[in-house]
Amino acid sequence: MIKRYTLERMGNVWSEVNKFQKWLDVEIAICRAWNRLGKIPDDAMREIEEKTYMDESVVERIHQLDRIYNHDVLAFVTAIAEQVGENGRYIHLGVTSSDVIDTALGLLMREAIDILVQDIDALLPVLMENAFKYKKTVMMGRTHGVHAEPMVFGLKFALWYEEMKRNKERLLRAREVVSVGAISGAVGTYSNIPPEVEKYALEELGLKVEPVSNQVVQRDRHAEFMTAMAITASSLEKIAVEIRHLQRTEVLEAQEPFKKGQRGSSAMPHKKNPITCERITGLARVIRANAIPAMEDIALWHERDISHSSVERVIMPDSAIALDYILHLTKKVLEGLVVYPEHMRRNMDLSKGLYFSSKVLVALVEKGLSRDEAYDIVQRNAMKAWDTEGLMFKDALLQDPEVTNRLTPSEIEKIFDVNAFLKNVPYIYERVFGKY
């Protein structure tokens, strides 16, 4: 992922120093397991532990060797063995490349997920705060982009809050699924290494054993991690798209923050564009697209090929870094969101009270009309109001004898109370937050 979208903490997880450090952690854990079984002498083990390290200079040495070997794991093993000297021969004993790479990748994915979960934990209170801040801010609900019935703005945040809780659960499930390793040799049969080495090494690393590995940890696990990130990104896009729609000039009910000194257009000084929400939308597309190759990585030739390897070097860091970034962006947007309740009320009036049509329909049916008869009466008056300049829906009804013969003016007035649409909002809040 390019530096523009990389936050330091997640960037450090996917840095080359951290990647090779995780490889080294795995190699040291394997050596300790061998030492426990008596294969590596105590003095050799102490030397391995004391002399091995990872920093930028070691990374450069690995790259130098890789240009010769064209094999990064062998380059890594050689660079680490050089640090130790003669006892470096015990490093990578009996294992194959995937034993190190896949086990270390489990550690990296777990580390990345922990950051993403913390990001969601930081976003959830902002969603809850806005849900309560706007719990009585009446606005028009829309379906198909068209006025439907009134709601409160806070319900949007309550809905997003519940969805982000589910995304957190998905990521935590993915954490459990990917927190595995395999140290089982060339085709997973432990031909040159006893299962005890795997058991002891993975216990030290805090990973579970892959029950069956044909050299590699199975990629359905990684695909679950990638799809959990893709779904989370899609939820953030949902929030961003809603704000983008609400910020349109013709609507202008909410607007992402526009800081002092910010400029919206190179040509039009008046512009305040929803560029942050558009960036969230764009990066969500990248993350979602990366889930497809992750699923295609599940099918490898026979016991293993490396068609997945080049893919994962790109999609995993890029997706985790991008998701970390847009989680932070979403929090920033919602913390500084500008809301225009007066515009919400103005926009409600644009439909001339037609959103009360469902309640008028029910009231006429309760007076004895068939649903079809009532529907025709309501629709006729709705269309009349819509097509007549200055005529509100309620006034059209009051002028229709078929309506006034069945509903008194006071009954009609009672129907046109917007609070009737909102009477169960507290129930929804109680269900989501346990309070109202």
Coordinates of C-alpha atoms in Angstrom, one line a residue:
M1 CA 0.0 0.0 0.0
I2 CA 1.3 3.5 -0.8
K3 CA 2.6 5.6 2.0
R4 CA -0.3 8.1 1.6
Y5 CA -2.7 5.5 3.1
T6 CA -0.4 3.8 5.5
L7 CA -0.7 4.5 9.2
E8 CA 2.4 3.8 11.3
R9 CA 1.2 1.0 13.5
M10 CA -0.3 -1.1 10.8
G11 CA 2.5 -0.3 8.4
N12 CA 5.0 -1.6 11.0
V13 CA 3.1 -4.9 11.2
W14 CA 3.7 -5.5 7.4
S15 CA 7.2 -4.1 7.3
E16 CA 10.0 -6.3 6.1
V17 CA 11.8 -6.1 9.5
N18 CA 8.6 -7.4 11.2
K19 CA 8.0 -10.1 8.6
F20 CA 11.6 -11.4 9.0
Q21 CA 11.4 -11.0 12.8
K22 CA 8.4 -13.3 12.8
W23 CA 10.3 -15.8 10.6
L24 CA 13.1 -15.6 13.2
D25 CA 10.6 -16.1 16.0
V26 CA 9.4 -19.3 14.4
E27 CA 13.0 -20.5 13.8
I28 CA 14.0 -19.9 17.4
A29 CA 10.8 -21.6 18.7
I30 CA 11.7 -24.7 16.5
C31 CA 15.3 -24.7 17.8
R32 CA 14.0 -24.6 21.4
A33 CA 11.7 -27.5 20.6
W34 CA 14.7 -29.5 19.2
N35 CA 16.7 -28.5 22.3
R36 CA 13.9 -29.7 24.5
L37 CA 14.1 -33.1 22.7
G38 CA 17.9 -33.2 23.1
K39 CA 18.7 -32.6 19.4
I40 CA 20.3 -29.2 19.9
P41 CA 22.9 -28.9 22.8
D42 CA 22.2 -26.3 25.5
D43 CA 25.4 -24.3 24.7
A44 CA 24.4 -24.2 21.0
M45 CA 20.9 -23.1 21.9
R46 CA 22.2 -20.3 24.1
E47 CA 24.4 -19.0 21.3
I48 CA 21.5 -19.1 18.8
E49 CA 19.3 -17.1 21.2
E50 CA 22.1 -14.6 22.1
K51 CA 23.4 -13.9 18.7
T52 CA 20.4 -13.8 16.3
Y53 CA 18.7 -10.5 15.7
M54 CA 16.7 -8.6 13.0
D55 CA 17.1 -5.1 11.9
E56 CA 17.4 -3.1 8.6
S57 CA 21.0 -4.2 8.1
V58 CA 20.0 -7.9 8.3
V59 CA 17.1 -7.2 5.9
E60 CA 19.6 -5.8 3.4
R61 CA 21.8 -8.8 3.8
I62 CA 18.8 -11.1 3.1
H63 CA 18.1 -9.1 -0.1
Q64 CA 21.7 -9.3 -1.1
L65 CA 21.6 -13.1 -0.7
D66 CA 18.2 -13.4 -2.4
R67 CA 19.6 -11.8 -5.5
I68 CA 22.0 -14.7 -5.7
Y69 CA 19.8 -17.6 -4.5
N70 CA 16.5 -16.3 -5.9
H71 CA 14.9 -17.9 -2.8
D72 CA 14.1 -15.6 0.1
V73 CA 13.8 -18.3 2.8
L74 CA 17.2 -19.7 2.0
A75 CA 18.6 -16.2 1.9
F76 CA 17.0 -15.5 5.3
V77 CA 18.4 -18.8 6.8
T78 CA 21.9 -18.1 5.5
A79 CA 21.8 -14.5 6.9
I80 CA 20.7 -15.7 10.3
A81 CA 23.2 -18.6 10.4
E82 CA 26.0 -16.2 9.6
Q83 CA 25.2 -14.4 12.9
V84 CA 25.7 -17.5 14.9
G85 CA 28.6 -19.2 13.2
E86 CA 29.1 -23.0 13.4
N87 CA 26.0 -23.6 15.5
G88 CA 24.0 -21.9 12.8
R89 CA 23.7 -25.3 11.2
Y90 CA 20.9 -26.1 13.7
I91 CA 18.7 -23.3 12.3
H92 CA 15.9 -24.5 9.9
L93 CA 16.7 -28.1 10.9
G94 CA 14.2 -30.6 9.4
V95 CA 11.8 -28.0 8.2
T96 CA 10.7 -26.6 4.9
S97 CA 10.1 -23.1 3.7
S98 CA 6.3 -23.1 4.2
D99 CA 6.7 -24.3 7.8
V100 CA 8.3 -21.0 8.5
I101 CA 6.4 -18.7 6.2
D102 CA 2.9 -20.0 7.0
T103 CA 3.4 -20.1 10.7
A104 CA 4.9 -16.6 10.7
L105 CA 2.0 -15.4 8.6
G106 CA -0.4 -16.6 11.2
L107 CA 1.4 -14.4 13.7
L108 CA 1.2 -11.4 11.3
M109 CA -2.5 -11.8 10.6
R110 CA -3.2 -12.1 14.3
E111 CA -1.2 -8.9 14.9
A112 CA -3.1 -7.1 12.1
I113 CA -6.5 -8.2 13.3
D114 CA -5.8 -7.0 16.9
I115 CA -5.2 -3.5 15.5
L116 CA -8.4 -3.6 13.3
V117 CA -10.4 -4.7 16.3
Q118 CA -9.0 -1.8 18.3
D119 CA -10.0 0.5 15.5
I120 CA -13.6 -0.8 15.6
D121 CA -13.6 -0.4 19.4
A122 CA -12.7 3.3 18.8
L123 CA -15.4 3.8 16.2
L124 CA -18.3 2.2 18.1
P125 CA -18.5 4.9 20.8
V126 CA -18.6 7.6 18.1
L127 CA -21.5 5.8 16.5
M128 CA -23.3 5.4 19.8
E129 CA -22.7 9.1 20.7
N130 CA -24.2 10.2 17.4
A131 CA -27.1 7.8 17.7
F132 CA -28.1 9.5 21.0
K133 CA -27.2 13.0 19.8
Y134 CA -29.7 12.7 16.9
K135 CA -32.3 10.4 18.5
K136 CA -34.9 13.2 18.2
T137 CA -33.7 14.8 14.9
V138 CA -36.6 14.0 12.5
M139 CA -35.7 13.5 8.9
M140 CA -37.2 11.9 5.8
G141 CA -36.5 8.2 5.4
R142 CA -35.9 7.3 1.7
T143 CA -36.3 4.1 -0.3
H144 CA -35.1 4.0 -3.9
G145 CA -33.8 7.5 -3.2
V146 CA -37.4 8.7 -2.9
H147 CA -39.2 10.1 0.2
A148 CA -40.8 7.2 2.1
E149 CA -41.7 7.9 5.8
P150 CA -40.2 10.0 8.5
M151 CA -37.5 8.6 10.8
V152 CA -34.8 10.1 13.1
F153 CA -31.3 10.6 12.0
G154 CA -30.0 8.8 15.0
L155 CA -31.4 5.5 13.7
K156 CA -28.8 5.5 10.9
F157 CA -26.0 5.5 13.5
A158 CA -27.8 2.8 15.5
L159 CA -27.9 0.6 12.4
W160 CA -24.2 1.3 11.7
Y161 CA -23.3 0.5 15.3
E162 CA -24.9 -2.9 15.1
E163 CA -23.2 -3.6 11.8
M164 CA -19.8 -2.7 13.1
K165 CA -20.3 -5.0 16.1
R166 CA -20.9 -7.8 13.6
N167 CA -17.8 -6.8 11.8
K168 CA -15.8 -7.0 15.0
E169 CA -17.2 -10.5 15.6
R170 CA -16.2 -11.5 12.1
L171 CA -12.7 -10.3 12.6
L172 CA -12.4 -12.1 16.0
R173 CA -13.6 -15.3 14.4
A174 CA -11.1 -14.9 11.6
R175 CA -8.4 -14.3 14.3
E176 CA -9.2 -17.7 15.8
V177 CA -9.2 -19.4 12.4
V178 CA -5.8 -18.0 11.2
S179 CA -4.0 -18.4 14.6
V180 CA -2.6 -21.7 13.5
G181 CA 0.8 -23.0 12.3
A182 CA 2.2 -26.1 10.6
I183 CA 5.7 -27.4 11.1
S184 CA 5.3 -30.8 9.4
G185 CA 7.8 -30.9 6.6
A186 CA 7.8 -31.2 2.8
V187 CA 4.3 -32.7 2.2
G188 CA 3.0 -32.5 5.8
T189 CA 4.1 -36.0 6.8
Y190 CA 6.7 -35.1 9.4
S191 CA 9.3 -37.1 7.5
N192 CA 12.3 -35.1 8.9
I193 CA 10.8 -33.7 12.0
P194 CA 8.8 -35.2 14.8
P195 CA 5.3 -33.9 15.6
E196 CA 6.6 -32.9 19.1
V197 CA 8.7 -30.2 17.6
E198 CA 5.6 -28.7 16.0
K199 CA 3.7 -29.1 19.3
Y200 CA 6.3 -27.4 21.4
A201 CA 7.1 -24.6 19.0
L202 CA 3.5 -23.6 18.4
E203 CA 2.8 -23.7 22.1
E204 CA 5.5 -21.1 22.5
L205 CA 4.2 -19.0 19.7
G206 CA 0.6 -19.2 21.0
L207 CA -0.7 -20.8 17.8
K208 CA -2.8 -23.9 17.4
V209 CA -1.6 -26.9 15.3
E210 CA -3.1 -27.3 11.8
P211 CA -4.7 -30.8 12.1
V212 CA -3.8 -31.7 8.6
S213 CA -1.3 -29.8 6.4
N214 CA 0.0 -30.9 3.1
Q215 CA 3.0 -28.6 3.6
V216 CA 0.9 -25.4 3.7
V217 CA -1.7 -24.1 6.1
Q218 CA -4.9 -24.3 4.1
R219 CA -5.9 -21.1 2.4
D220 CA -9.6 -21.2 3.3
R221 CA -8.3 -19.8 6.6
H222 CA -6.7 -16.8 4.9
A223 CA -9.7 -16.3 2.7
E224 CA -11.8 -16.0 5.8
F225 CA -9.5 -13.2 7.1
M226 CA -9.7 -11.5 3.7
T227 CA -13.5 -11.7 3.4
A228 CA -13.9 -10.4 7.0
M229 CA -11.9 -7.4 6.0
A230 CA -13.8 -7.0 2.7
I231 CA -17.2 -7.0 4.5
T232 CA -16.0 -4.5 7.1
A233 CA -14.8 -2.2 4.3
S234 CA -18.1 -2.6 2.6
S235 CA -19.9 -1.4 5.8
L236 CA -17.6 1.6 5.9
E237 CA -18.5 2.3 2.3
K238 CA -22.2 2.1 3.2
I239 CA -21.6 4.9 5.8
A240 CA -19.6 7.0 3.3
V241 CA -22.1 6.7 0.5
E242 CA -24.9 7.8 2.8
I243 CA -23.0 10.9 3.8
R244 CA -22.1 11.6 0.1
H245 CA -25.8 11.5 -0.8
L246 CA -26.8 13.6 2.2
Q247 CA -24.1 16.2 1.2
R248 CA -25.5 16.8 -2.3
T249 CA -26.4 20.4 -2.8
E250 CA -30.0 19.5 -3.5
V251 CA -30.2 17.6 -0.1
L252 CA -27.5 19.1 2.2
E253 CA -28.7 17.4 5.4
A254 CA -25.3 16.4 6.5
Q255 CA -21.7 17.1 5.4
E256 CA -18.3 15.7 6.2
P257 CA -16.0 18.1 8.1
F258 CA -14.2 20.8 6.1
K259 CA -11.1 22.0 8.0
K260 CA -9.8 25.5 8.0
G261 CA -7.5 26.1 5.0
Q262 CA -8.8 23.1 3.1
R263 CA -9.6 23.7 -0.6
G264 CA -12.3 21.8 -2.4
S265 CA -11.5 22.5 -6.0
S266 CA -8.6 23.8 -8.1
A267 CA -11.0 25.8 -10.3
M268 CA -14.1 26.5 -8.1
P269 CA -13.3 28.1 -4.7
H270 CA -16.8 27.6 -3.5
K271 CA -16.7 23.8 -3.5
K272 CA -16.9 21.6 -0.4
N273 CA -16.6 18.1 -1.8
P274 CA -17.0 14.8 0.2
I275 CA -13.5 13.8 -0.7
T276 CA -12.9 11.8 2.5
C277 CA -16.0 9.7 2.0
E278 CA -15.1 9.2 -1.6
R279 CA -11.7 7.9 -0.6
I280 CA -13.3 5.5 1.8
T281 CA -15.5 4.3 -1.1
G282 CA -12.5 3.9 -3.4
L283 CA -10.3 2.0 -0.9
A284 CA -13.3 -0.3 0.0
R285 CA -13.3 -1.4 -3.6
V286 CA -9.7 -2.3 -3.4
I287 CA -10.2 -4.4 -0.3
R288 CA -13.2 -6.1 -1.7
A289 CA -11.4 -6.9 -4.9
N290 CA -8.6 -8.4 -3.0
A291 CA -10.9 -11.0 -1.4
I292 CA -11.4 -12.7 -4.8
P293 CA -7.7 -13.7 -5.3
A294 CA -7.7 -14.9 -1.7
M295 CA -10.5 -17.3 -2.5
E296 CA -8.7 -18.4 -5.7
D297 CA -5.6 -19.2 -3.5
I298 CA -7.5 -22.0 -1.8
A299 CA -7.0 -24.3 -4.8
L300 CA -3.3 -25.2 -5.2
W301 CA -1.8 -28.0 -7.2
H302 CA -1.6 -31.3 -5.3
E303 CA 0.1 -30.8 -2.0
R304 CA 1.3 -27.3 -2.7
D305 CA 2.5 -24.8 -5.3
I306 CA 3.4 -21.1 -4.8
S307 CA 0.8 -19.5 -7.0
H308 CA -0.7 -18.1 -3.7
S309 CA 2.6 -16.7 -2.5
S310 CA 3.0 -13.7 -4.8
V311 CA -0.7 -12.9 -4.3
E312 CA -0.5 -12.8 -0.5
R313 CA 2.5 -10.5 -0.5
V314 CA 0.3 -7.9 -2.1
I315 CA -3.3 -8.4 -1.0
M316 CA -2.8 -9.0 2.8
P317 CA -0.6 -6.0 3.6
D318 CA -2.6 -3.7 1.3
S319 CA -6.0 -4.8 2.6
A320 CA -5.1 -4.6 6.3
I321 CA -3.3 -1.2 5.8
A322 CA -6.2 0.2 3.8
L323 CA -8.9 -1.0 6.2
D324 CA -7.0 0.4 9.2
Y325 CA -6.8 3.7 7.3
I326 CA -10.5 3.9 6.3
L327 CA -11.6 2.9 9.8
H328 CA -9.7 5.9 11.1
L329 CA -11.1 8.1 8.3
T330 CA -14.7 7.0 9.1
K331 CA -14.2 7.9 12.8
K332 CA -12.8 11.3 11.9
V333 CA -15.7 12.0 9.5
L334 CA -18.3 11.1 12.1
E335 CA -16.7 13.0 14.9
G336 CA -16.7 16.1 12.8
L337 CA -19.9 15.5 10.9
V338 CA -21.9 18.7 10.2
V339 CA -25.7 18.1 10.4
Y340 CA -28.4 20.5 9.2
P341 CA -31.7 19.7 11.0
E342 CA -33.4 22.7 9.4
H343 CA -32.6 21.3 5.9
M344 CA -34.1 18.0 7.0
R345 CA -37.4 19.7 7.9
R346 CA -37.3 21.7 4.7
N347 CA -36.8 18.6 2.6
M348 CA -39.6 16.8 4.4
D349 CA -42.0 19.5 3.2
L350 CA -41.0 18.9 -0.5
S351 CA -43.3 15.9 -0.6
K352 CA -46.2 18.0 0.6
G353 CA -47.2 15.5 3.4
L354 CA -47.6 12.6 1.0
Y355 CA -45.7 10.4 3.4
F356 CA -48.8 10.2 5.5
S357 CA -50.6 8.3 2.8
S358 CA -50.0 4.9 4.5
K359 CA -51.7 6.1 7.6
V360 CA -54.7 7.6 5.7
L361 CA -55.0 4.2 3.9
V362 CA -55.2 2.3 7.2
A363 CA -57.7 4.8 8.7
L364 CA -60.1 4.5 5.7
V365 CA -59.9 0.7 5.8
E366 CA -60.7 0.8 9.5
K367 CA -63.8 2.9 8.6
G368 CA -65.1 0.0 6.5
L369 CA -63.7 0.6 3.0
S370 CA -62.0 -2.3 1.1
R371 CA -58.3 -1.9 0.7
D372 CA -58.6 -1.4 -3.0
E373 CA -61.3 1.3 -2.5
A374 CA -59.2 3.1 0.1
Y375 CA -56.1 2.8 -2.0
D376 CA -57.7 4.5 -5.0
I377 CA -59.0 7.4 -2.9
V378 CA -55.6 8.0 -1.2
Q379 CA -53.7 7.6 -4.5
R380 CA -56.1 10.0 -6.3
N381 CA -55.6 12.7 -3.7
A382 CA -51.9 12.1 -3.5
M383 CA -51.5 12.6 -7.2
K384 CA -53.7 15.7 -7.1
A385 CA -51.5 17.3 -4.4
W386 CA -48.3 16.3 -6.2
D387 CA -49.5 17.8 -9.5
T388 CA -51.1 21.0 -8.1
E389 CA -48.8 23.9 -7.1
G390 CA -49.3 24.9 -3.5
L391 CA -51.7 22.1 -2.6
M392 CA -50.7 20.0 0.4
F393 CA -51.9 16.4 0.7
K394 CA -53.9 17.1 3.8
D395 CA -55.8 19.9 2.2
A396 CA -56.6 17.7 -0.8
L397 CA -58.1 15.1 1.5
L398 CA -60.1 17.8 3.3
Q399 CA -61.6 18.8 0.0
D400 CA -62.6 15.2 -1.0
P401 CA -66.2 14.2 0.1
E402 CA -65.3 10.5 -0.1
V403 CA -62.7 11.2 2.6
T404 CA -64.6 13.7 4.8
N405 CA -67.7 11.5 4.8
R406 CA -65.6 8.9 6.7
L407 CA -63.0 10.9 8.5
T408 CA -63.6 14.1 10.5
P409 CA -61.2 17.1 10.2
S410 CA -59.9 16.3 13.7
E411 CA -59.3 12.7 12.8
I412 CA -57.4 13.8 9.7
E413 CA -55.4 16.3 11.8
K414 CA -54.5 13.5 14.2
I415 CA -53.3 11.3 11.3
F416 CA -50.9 14.0 10.2
D417 CA -48.9 14.0 13.4
V418 CA -45.3 13.1 12.5
N419 CA -44.7 11.7 16.0
A420 CA -46.9 8.7 15.1
F421 CA -44.2 7.5 12.9
L422 CA -41.7 7.6 15.7
K423 CA -43.5 6.1 18.6
N424 CA -41.4 2.9 18.6
V425 CA -38.0 4.5 18.1
P426 CA -37.3 4.2 21.9
Y427 CA -38.0 0.4 21.6
I428 CA -35.4 0.1 18.9
Y429 CA -32.8 2.0 21.0
E430 CA -33.6 -0.2 24.0
R431 CA -32.9 -3.2 21.9
V432 CA -29.6 -1.9 20.5
F433 CA -28.2 0.0 23.4
G434 CA -30.2 -1.1 26.4
K435 CA -31.3 2.4 27.0
Y436 CA -33.1 5.5 25.5

